């Protein structure tokens, strides 16, 4: 074995379910895909900034990112004929569904709304530059 990483240092679905603040919420929302839970957990932990156990890990992530999820219609059309276009559309639909479930059916709507807006503003707009 070259490298061994303790389980408690992995940013994974188990860490999300064990979160003191969000674990119970994630367990109560039925039908939420593990990837969606991880995205929400990442957003929440990023919002905590210095208080997050995961801050040292976040600091190692790249500051520039590009994703077909951020593409406009013109850019998506350039992917026509590739499997990436279909996968991107599927992920976008899943994200819309996640938003719909949380906003309409969750008693934690205000926590979600507050966290998403603040994290987007501070994390994405201020810290990260998005390549176009």
Coordinates of N, CA, C and O in Angstrom, one line a residue:
X1 N 0.8 -1.2 0.0 CA 0.0 0.0 0.0 C 0.9 1.2 0.0 O 1.8 1.4 0.8
X2 N 0.6 2.2 -0.9 CA 1.4 3.4 -1.0 C 0.8 4.5 -0.1 O 1.5 5.2 0.6
X3 N -0.5 4.6 -0.1 CA -1.1 5.7 0.7 C -2.4 5.2 1.3 O -3.2 4.5 0.6
X4 N -2.7 5.6 2.5 CA -3.9 5.2 3.2 C -4.5 6.5 3.7 O -3.9 7.3 4.4
X5 N -5.8 6.7 3.4 CA -6.5 7.8 3.8 C -7.6 7.4 4.8 O -8.5 6.6 4.4
X6 N -7.6 7.9 6.0 CA -8.7 7.5 7.0 C -10.1 7.9 6.4 O -10.3 8.9 5.8
X7 N -11.0 7.0 6.7 CA -12.4 7.3 6.2 C -13.0 8.6 6.6 O -13.7 9.3 5.9
X8 N -12.7 9.1 7.8 CA -13.2 10.3 8.3 C -12.6 11.6 7.6 O -13.1 12.7 7.8
X9 N -11.6 11.3 6.8 CA -11.1 12.5 6.0 C -11.6 12.5 4.6 O -11.2 13.3 3.8
X10 N -12.5 11.6 4.2 CA -13.1 11.6 2.9 C -14.3 12.5 2.8 O -15.2 12.3 3.6
X11 N -14.4 13.3 1.8 CA -15.6 14.1 1.6 C -16.5 13.3 0.7 O -16.3 13.2 -0.5
X12 N -17.4 12.6 1.3 CA -18.2 11.6 0.6 C -19.6 11.7 1.2 O -19.9 12.5 2.1
X13 N -20.5 10.8 0.7 CA -21.9 10.8 1.2 C -22.0 10.4 2.7 O -22.9 11.0 3.3
X14 N -21.1 9.6 3.2 CA -21.1 9.3 4.6 C -20.9 10.5 5.4 O -21.5 10.8 6.5
X15 N -19.9 11.4 5.0 CA -19.6 12.6 5.7 C -20.8 13.5 5.7 O -21.1 14.2 6.7
X16 N -21.6 13.6 4.6 CA -22.8 14.4 4.5 C -23.8 13.9 5.5 O -24.4 14.7 6.2
X17 N -24.1 12.6 5.5 CA -25.1 12.0 6.4 C -24.7 12.2 7.9 O -25.5 12.2 8.8
X18 N -23.4 12.3 8.2 CA -22.9 12.4 9.6 C -22.8 13.9 10.0 O -22.4 14.2 11.1
X19 N -23.1 14.8 9.1 CA -23.0 16.2 9.4 C -23.9 16.5 10.6 O -25.1 16.2 10.5
X20 N -23.4 17.2 11.6 CA -24.3 17.5 12.7 C -25.5 18.4 12.4 O -26.6 18.3 12.9
X21 N -25.3 19.3 11.4 CA -26.4 20.2 11.0 C -27.3 19.7 9.9 O -28.5 19.9 9.9
X22 N -26.7 19.0 8.9 CA -27.4 18.7 7.7 C -27.8 17.2 7.6 O -28.6 16.8 6.9
X23 N -27.1 16.3 8.4 CA -27.3 14.9 8.3 C -28.7 14.5 8.4 O -29.2 13.7 7.6
X24 N -29.4 15.0 9.4 CA -30.8 14.6 9.6 C -31.7 15.1 8.5 O -32.6 14.4 8.0
X25 N -31.4 16.3 8.0 CA -32.2 16.8 6.8 C -32.0 15.9 5.6 O -33.0 15.6 4.9
X26 N -30.8 15.5 5.3 CA -30.5 14.7 4.1 C -31.2 13.4 4.3 O -31.7 12.8 3.3
X27 N -31.3 12.8 5.5 CA -31.9 11.5 5.7 C -33.4 11.6 5.5 O -34.1 10.6 5.1
X28 N -34.0 12.8 5.8 CA -35.5 13.0 5.7 C -36.0 13.2 4.3 O -37.1 13.0 4.0
X29 N -35.1 13.7 3.4 CA -35.6 14.1 2.1 C -35.4 12.8 1.2 O -34.3 12.4 0.9
X30 N -36.5 12.2 0.9 CA -36.5 11.0 0.1 C -36.3 11.3 -1.4 O -36.8 12.3 -1.9
X31 N -35.7 10.4 -2.1 CA -35.5 10.5 -3.5 C -34.4 11.4 -3.9 O -34.2 11.6 -5.1
X32 N -33.6 12.0 -3.0 CA -32.6 12.9 -3.4 C -31.3 12.0 -3.7 O -30.9 11.2 -2.9
X33 N -30.8 12.2 -4.9 CA -29.6 11.4 -5.3 C -28.4 11.8 -4.5 O -28.2 12.9 -4.0
X34 N -27.5 10.8 -4.3 CA -26.3 11.0 -3.5 C -25.5 12.2 -4.1 O -24.9 13.0 -3.3
X35 N -25.4 12.3 -5.4 CA -24.6 13.5 -6.0 C -25.2 14.8 -5.6 O -24.5 15.7 -5.3
X36 N -26.5 14.9 -5.5 CA -27.2 16.1 -5.1 C -27.0 16.4 -3.7 O -26.8 17.6 -3.3
X37 N -27.0 15.4 -2.8 CA -26.7 15.6 -1.4 C -25.2 16.1 -1.3 O -25.0 17.1 -0.5
X38 N -24.3 15.6 -2.0 CA -22.9 16.0 -1.9 C -22.8 17.5 -2.4 O -22.0 18.2 -1.8
X39 N -23.5 17.8 -3.4 CA -23.5 19.2 -3.9 C -24.0 20.2 -2.8 O -23.3 21.2 -2.5
X40 N -25.1 19.8 -2.2 CA -25.7 20.7 -1.1 C -24.7 20.7 0.1 O -24.5 21.8 0.7
X41 N -24.1 19.6 0.4 CA -23.2 19.5 1.5 C -22.0 20.4 1.2 O -21.5 21.1 2.1
X42 N -21.5 20.3 0.0 CA -20.3 21.1 -0.4 C -20.6 22.6 -0.3 O -19.9 23.4 0.3
X43 N -21.8 23.0 -0.8 CA -22.2 24.4 -0.7 C -22.3 24.9 0.8 O -21.8 25.9 1.1
X44 N -22.9 24.1 1.6 CA -23.0 24.4 3.0 C -21.7 24.5 3.7 O -21.4 25.5 4.4
X45 N -20.8 23.6 3.5 CA -19.5 23.6 4.1 C -18.6 24.7 3.6 O -17.9 25.3 4.4
X46 N -18.8 25.0 2.4 CA -18.0 26.2 1.8 C -18.5 27.5 2.4 O -17.7 28.4 2.7
X47 N -19.8 27.6 2.7 CA -20.4 28.8 3.3 C -19.8 29.0 4.7 O -19.6 30.1 5.1
X48 N -19.5 27.9 5.4 CA -18.9 28.0 6.7 C -17.5 28.6 6.7 O -17.1 29.1 7.8
X49 N -16.8 28.5 5.6 CA -15.5 29.0 5.4 C -14.5 28.5 6.5 O -14.2 27.3 6.6
X50 N -14.0 29.4 7.3 CA -13.0 29.1 8.3 C -13.5 28.1 9.3 O -12.6 27.3 9.9
X51 N -14.7 28.0 9.6 CA -15.3 27.1 10.6 C -15.5 25.7 10.0 O -15.8 24.8 10.8
X52 N -15.3 25.5 8.7 CA -15.5 24.2 8.1 C -14.3 23.3 8.3 O -13.2 23.7 8.1
X53 N -14.6 22.1 8.7 CA -13.5 21.0 8.9 C -12.9 20.8 7.5 O -11.7 20.5 7.4
X54 N -13.6 21.1 6.4 CA -13.1 20.8 5.1 C -12.3 21.9 4.4 O -11.9 21.8 3.3
X55 N -12.2 23.1 5.1 CA -11.5 24.2 4.5 C -10.2 23.9 4.0 O -9.9 24.3 2.8
X56 N -9.3 23.2 4.6 CA -8.0 22.9 4.0 C -8.1 22.1 2.7 O -7.3 22.4 1.8
X57 N -9.1 21.2 2.6 CA -9.3 20.5 1.4 C -9.8 21.5 0.3 O -9.3 21.5 -0.8
X58 N -10.8 22.4 0.6 CA -11.3 23.3 -0.3 C -10.2 24.2 -0.9 O -10.2 24.6 -2.0
X59 N -9.3 24.6 0.0 CA -8.2 25.5 -0.4 C -7.3 24.8 -1.5 O -6.6 25.5 -2.2
X60 N -7.3 23.5 -1.6 CA -6.5 22.8 -2.7 C -7.2 22.8 -4.0 O -6.6 22.4 -5.0
X61 N -8.5 23.1 -4.0 CA -9.3 23.0 -5.3 C -8.9 24.1 -6.3 O -8.5 25.2 -5.8
X62 N -9.0 23.8 -7.6 CA -8.6 24.9 -8.5 C -9.6 26.1 -8.4 O -10.7 26.0 -8.1
X63 N -9.0 27.2 -8.8 CA -9.8 28.5 -8.7 C -10.5 28.7 -10.0 O -11.5 29.5 -10.0
X64 N -10.1 28.2 -11.1 CA -10.7 28.3 -12.4 C -11.5 27.0 -12.7 O -10.9 26.0 -12.6
X65 N -12.7 27.2 -13.2 CA -13.4 26.0 -13.6 C -14.3 26.3 -14.8 O -14.6 27.4 -15.1
X66 N -14.5 25.2 -15.5 CA -15.4 25.3 -16.7 C -16.2 24.0 -16.7 O -15.7 23.0 -16.4
X67 N -17.5 24.2 -17.0 CA -18.3 23.0 -17.0 C -19.4 23.2 -18.0 O -20.0 24.3 -18.2
X68 N -19.8 22.2 -18.7 CA -20.9 22.3 -19.7 C -22.2 22.7 -19.0 O -23.2 23.2 -19.6
X69 N -22.3 22.5 -17.6 CA -23.5 22.9 -16.9 C -23.6 24.5 -16.9 O -24.7 25.0 -16.7
X70 N -22.5 25.1 -17.2 CA -22.5 26.6 -17.2 C -22.6 27.2 -18.6 O -22.7 28.4 -18.8
X71 N -22.7 26.3 -19.6 CA -22.8 26.7 -21.0 C -24.1 27.4 -21.3 O -25.1 26.9 -20.8
X72 N -24.1 28.4 -22.2 CA -25.3 28.9 -22.7 C -25.8 28.0 -23.9 O -25.2 27.0 -24.2
X73 N -27.0 28.4 -24.4 CA -27.6 27.5 -25.5 C -26.6 27.4 -26.7 O -26.4 26.3 -27.2
X74 N -26.0 28.5 -27.1 CA -25.1 28.4 -28.2 C -23.9 27.4 -28.0 O -23.6 26.7 -28.9
X75 N -23.4 27.5 -26.8 CA -22.2 26.6 -26.5 C -22.7 25.2 -26.4 O -22.0 24.2 -26.8
X76 N -23.9 24.9 -25.8 CA -24.4 23.6 -25.8 C -24.6 23.0 -27.2 O -24.4 21.8 -27.4
X77 N -25.1 23.8 -28.1 CA -25.3 23.4 -29.5 C -24.0 22.9 -30.1 O -24.0 22.0 -31.0
X78 N -22.9 23.4 -29.7 CA -21.6 22.9 -30.2 C -21.3 21.5 -29.8 O -20.4 20.9 -30.3
X79 N -22.0 21.0 -28.7 CA -21.8 19.7 -28.3 C -22.7 18.7 -29.0 O -22.6 17.5 -28.7
X80 N -23.5 19.2 -29.9 CA -24.4 18.3 -30.6 C -23.7 17.1 -31.3 O -22.6 17.3 -31.9
X81 N -24.2 15.9 -31.1 CA -23.6 14.8 -31.7 C -22.6 14.1 -30.7 O -22.0 13.1 -31.1
X82 N -22.5 14.6 -29.5 CA -21.6 14.0 -28.5 C -22.4 13.5 -27.4 O -23.5 13.9 -27.1
X83 N -21.8 12.5 -26.6 CA -22.5 12.0 -25.4 C -22.5 13.1 -24.3 O -23.4 13.0 -23.4
X84 N -21.6 14.0 -24.4 CA -21.5 15.0 -23.4 C -22.8 15.9 -23.4 O -23.3 16.3 -22.3
X85 N -23.4 16.2 -24.5 CA -24.6 17.0 -24.6 C -25.7 16.3 -23.9 O -26.4 16.9 -23.0
X86 N -25.9 15.0 -24.1 CA -27.0 14.2 -23.5 C -26.8 14.2 -22.0 O -27.7 14.4 -21.2
X87 N -25.5 13.9 -21.5 CA -25.2 13.8 -20.1 C -25.5 15.2 -19.4 O -26.0 15.3 -18.3
X88 N -25.1 16.3 -20.1 CA -25.3 17.6 -19.5 C -26.7 17.9 -19.4 O -27.2 18.4 -18.3
X89 N -27.5 17.6 -20.3 CA -29.0 17.8 -20.3 C -29.6 17.0 -19.1 O -30.4 17.5 -18.4
X90 N -29.1 15.8 -19.0 CA -29.7 14.9 -17.9 C -29.3 15.5 -16.5 O -30.2 15.5 -15.6
X91 N -28.1 16.0 -16.3 CA -27.7 16.6 -15.1 C -28.4 17.8 -14.8 O -28.9 18.1 -13.7
X92 N -28.6 18.7 -15.8 CA -29.4 19.9 -15.6 C -30.8 19.6 -15.2 O -31.4 20.3 -14.3
X93 N -31.4 18.6 -15.8 CA -32.8 18.2 -15.4 C -32.8 17.7 -13.9 O -33.7 18.0 -13.2
X94 N -31.8 16.9 -13.6 CA -31.7 16.4 -12.2 C -31.6 17.6 -11.2 O -32.2 17.6 -10.2
X95 N -30.8 18.6 -11.6 CA -30.6 19.8 -10.7 C -31.9 20.5 -10.6 O -32.3 21.1 -9.5
X96 N -32.7 20.6 -11.7 CA -34.0 21.3 -11.6 C -34.9 20.5 -10.7 O -35.7 21.1 -9.9
X97 N -34.9 19.2 -10.8 CA -35.7 18.4 -9.9 C -35.3 18.6 -8.4 O -36.2 18.7 -7.6
X98 N -34.0 18.6 -8.2 CA -33.6 18.8 -6.8 C -34.1 20.1 -6.3 O -34.6 20.2 -5.1
X99 N -34.0 21.1 -7.1 CA -34.4 22.5 -6.7 C -35.9 22.4 -6.4 O -36.4 22.9 -5.4
X100 N -36.7 21.8 -7.3 CA -38.1 21.7 -7.1 C -38.5 21.0 -5.8 O -39.4 21.4 -5.0
X101 N -37.9 19.8 -5.6 CA -38.2 19.0 -4.3 C -37.9 19.9 -3.1 O -38.7 19.9 -2.2
X102 N -36.7 20.5 -3.1 CA -36.3 21.2 -1.9 C -37.2 22.4 -1.7 O -37.7 22.7 -0.5
X103 N -37.4 23.2 -2.7 CA -38.2 24.4 -2.6 C -39.7 24.2 -2.2 O -40.2 24.8 -1.3
X104 N -40.3 23.2 -2.8 CA -41.7 23.0 -2.6 C -42.1 22.1 -1.5 O -43.1 22.2 -0.9
X105 N -41.2 21.1 -1.2 CA -41.6 20.0 -0.3 C -40.8 20.0 1.0 O -41.2 19.3 1.9
X106 N -39.8 20.8 1.1 CA -39.0 20.7 2.3 C -39.4 21.7 3.4 O -39.6 22.9 3.0
X107 N -39.4 21.3 4.6 CA -39.7 22.3 5.7 C -38.4 23.2 5.9 O -38.5 24.2 6.6
X108 N -37.3 22.9 5.2 CA -36.1 23.6 5.4 C -35.9 24.6 4.2 O -34.7 24.9 3.9
X109 N -37.0 25.0 3.6 CA -36.9 25.9 2.4 C -36.0 27.1 2.7 O -35.2 27.5 1.9
X110 N -36.3 27.8 3.8 CA -35.6 29.0 4.1 C -34.1 28.8 4.3 O -33.3 29.6 3.9
X111 N -33.7 27.7 4.9 CA -32.3 27.4 5.1 C -31.7 27.2 3.8 O -30.6 27.7 3.5
X112 N -32.3 26.4 2.9 CA -31.8 26.2 1.6 C -31.7 27.5 0.8 O -30.6 27.7 0.2
X113 N -32.7 28.3 0.7 CA -32.7 29.5 0.0 C -31.6 30.4 0.4 O -30.8 30.9 -0.4
X114 N -31.5 30.6 1.7 CA -30.5 31.5 2.3 C -29.1 31.0 2.0 O -28.2 31.8 1.6
X115 N -28.9 29.7 2.2 CA -27.6 29.1 2.0 C -27.2 29.2 0.5 O -26.1 29.6 0.2
X116 N -28.1 28.8 -0.4 CA -27.7 28.9 -1.8 C -27.4 30.3 -2.3 O -26.4 30.5 -3.0
X117 N -28.2 31.2 -1.9 CA -27.9 32.6 -2.4 C -26.6 33.1 -1.8 O -25.8 33.7 -2.5
X118 N -26.4 33.0 -0.5 CA -25.2 33.5 0.1 C -23.9 32.8 -0.5 O -22.9 33.4 -0.8
X119 N -24.0 31.5 -0.5 CA -22.9 30.7 -1.0 C -22.6 31.1 -2.5 O -21.4 31.3 -2.8
X120 N -23.6 31.2 -3.3 CA -23.4 31.6 -4.7 C -22.7 32.9 -4.8 O -21.7 33.1 -5.5
X121 N -23.2 33.9 -4.0 CA -22.6 35.2 -4.1 C -21.1 35.2 -3.6 O -20.2 35.7 -4.3
X122 N -20.9 34.7 -2.4 CA -19.6 34.8 -1.8 C -18.6 33.8 -2.5 O -17.4 34.1 -2.7
X123 N -19.0 32.5 -2.7 CA -18.1 31.5 -3.1 C -17.8 31.6 -4.6 O -16.7 31.7 -5.1
X124 N -18.9 31.6 -5.4 CA -18.7 31.6 -6.9 C -18.3 32.9 -7.4 O -17.4 33.1 -8.2
X125 N -19.0 34.0 -7.1 CA -18.8 35.3 -7.7 C -17.5 35.9 -7.1 O -16.8 36.6 -7.9
X126 N -17.2 35.8 -5.9 CA -16.0 36.4 -5.3 C -14.7 35.6 -5.4 O -13.7 36.1 -5.7
X127 N -14.8 34.3 -5.0 CA -13.6 33.5 -4.9 C -13.2 32.9 -6.3 O -12.0 32.8 -6.6
X128 N -14.2 32.4 -7.0 CA -13.9 31.6 -8.2 C -14.2 32.5 -9.5 O -15.2 33.1 -9.5
X129 N -13.4 32.3 -10.4 CA -13.6 32.9 -11.7 C -14.1 31.8 -12.6 O -13.5 30.7 -12.7
X130 N -15.1 32.0 -13.4 CA -15.6 31.0 -14.2 C -15.2 31.2 -15.7 O -15.5 32.3 -16.2
X131 N -14.5 30.3 -16.3 CA -14.1 30.4 -17.7 C -15.3 30.3 -18.6 O -16.2 29.5 -18.4
X132 N -15.3 31.2 -19.6 CA -16.4 31.1 -20.5 C -15.9 30.5 -21.8 O -14.9 30.5 -22.2

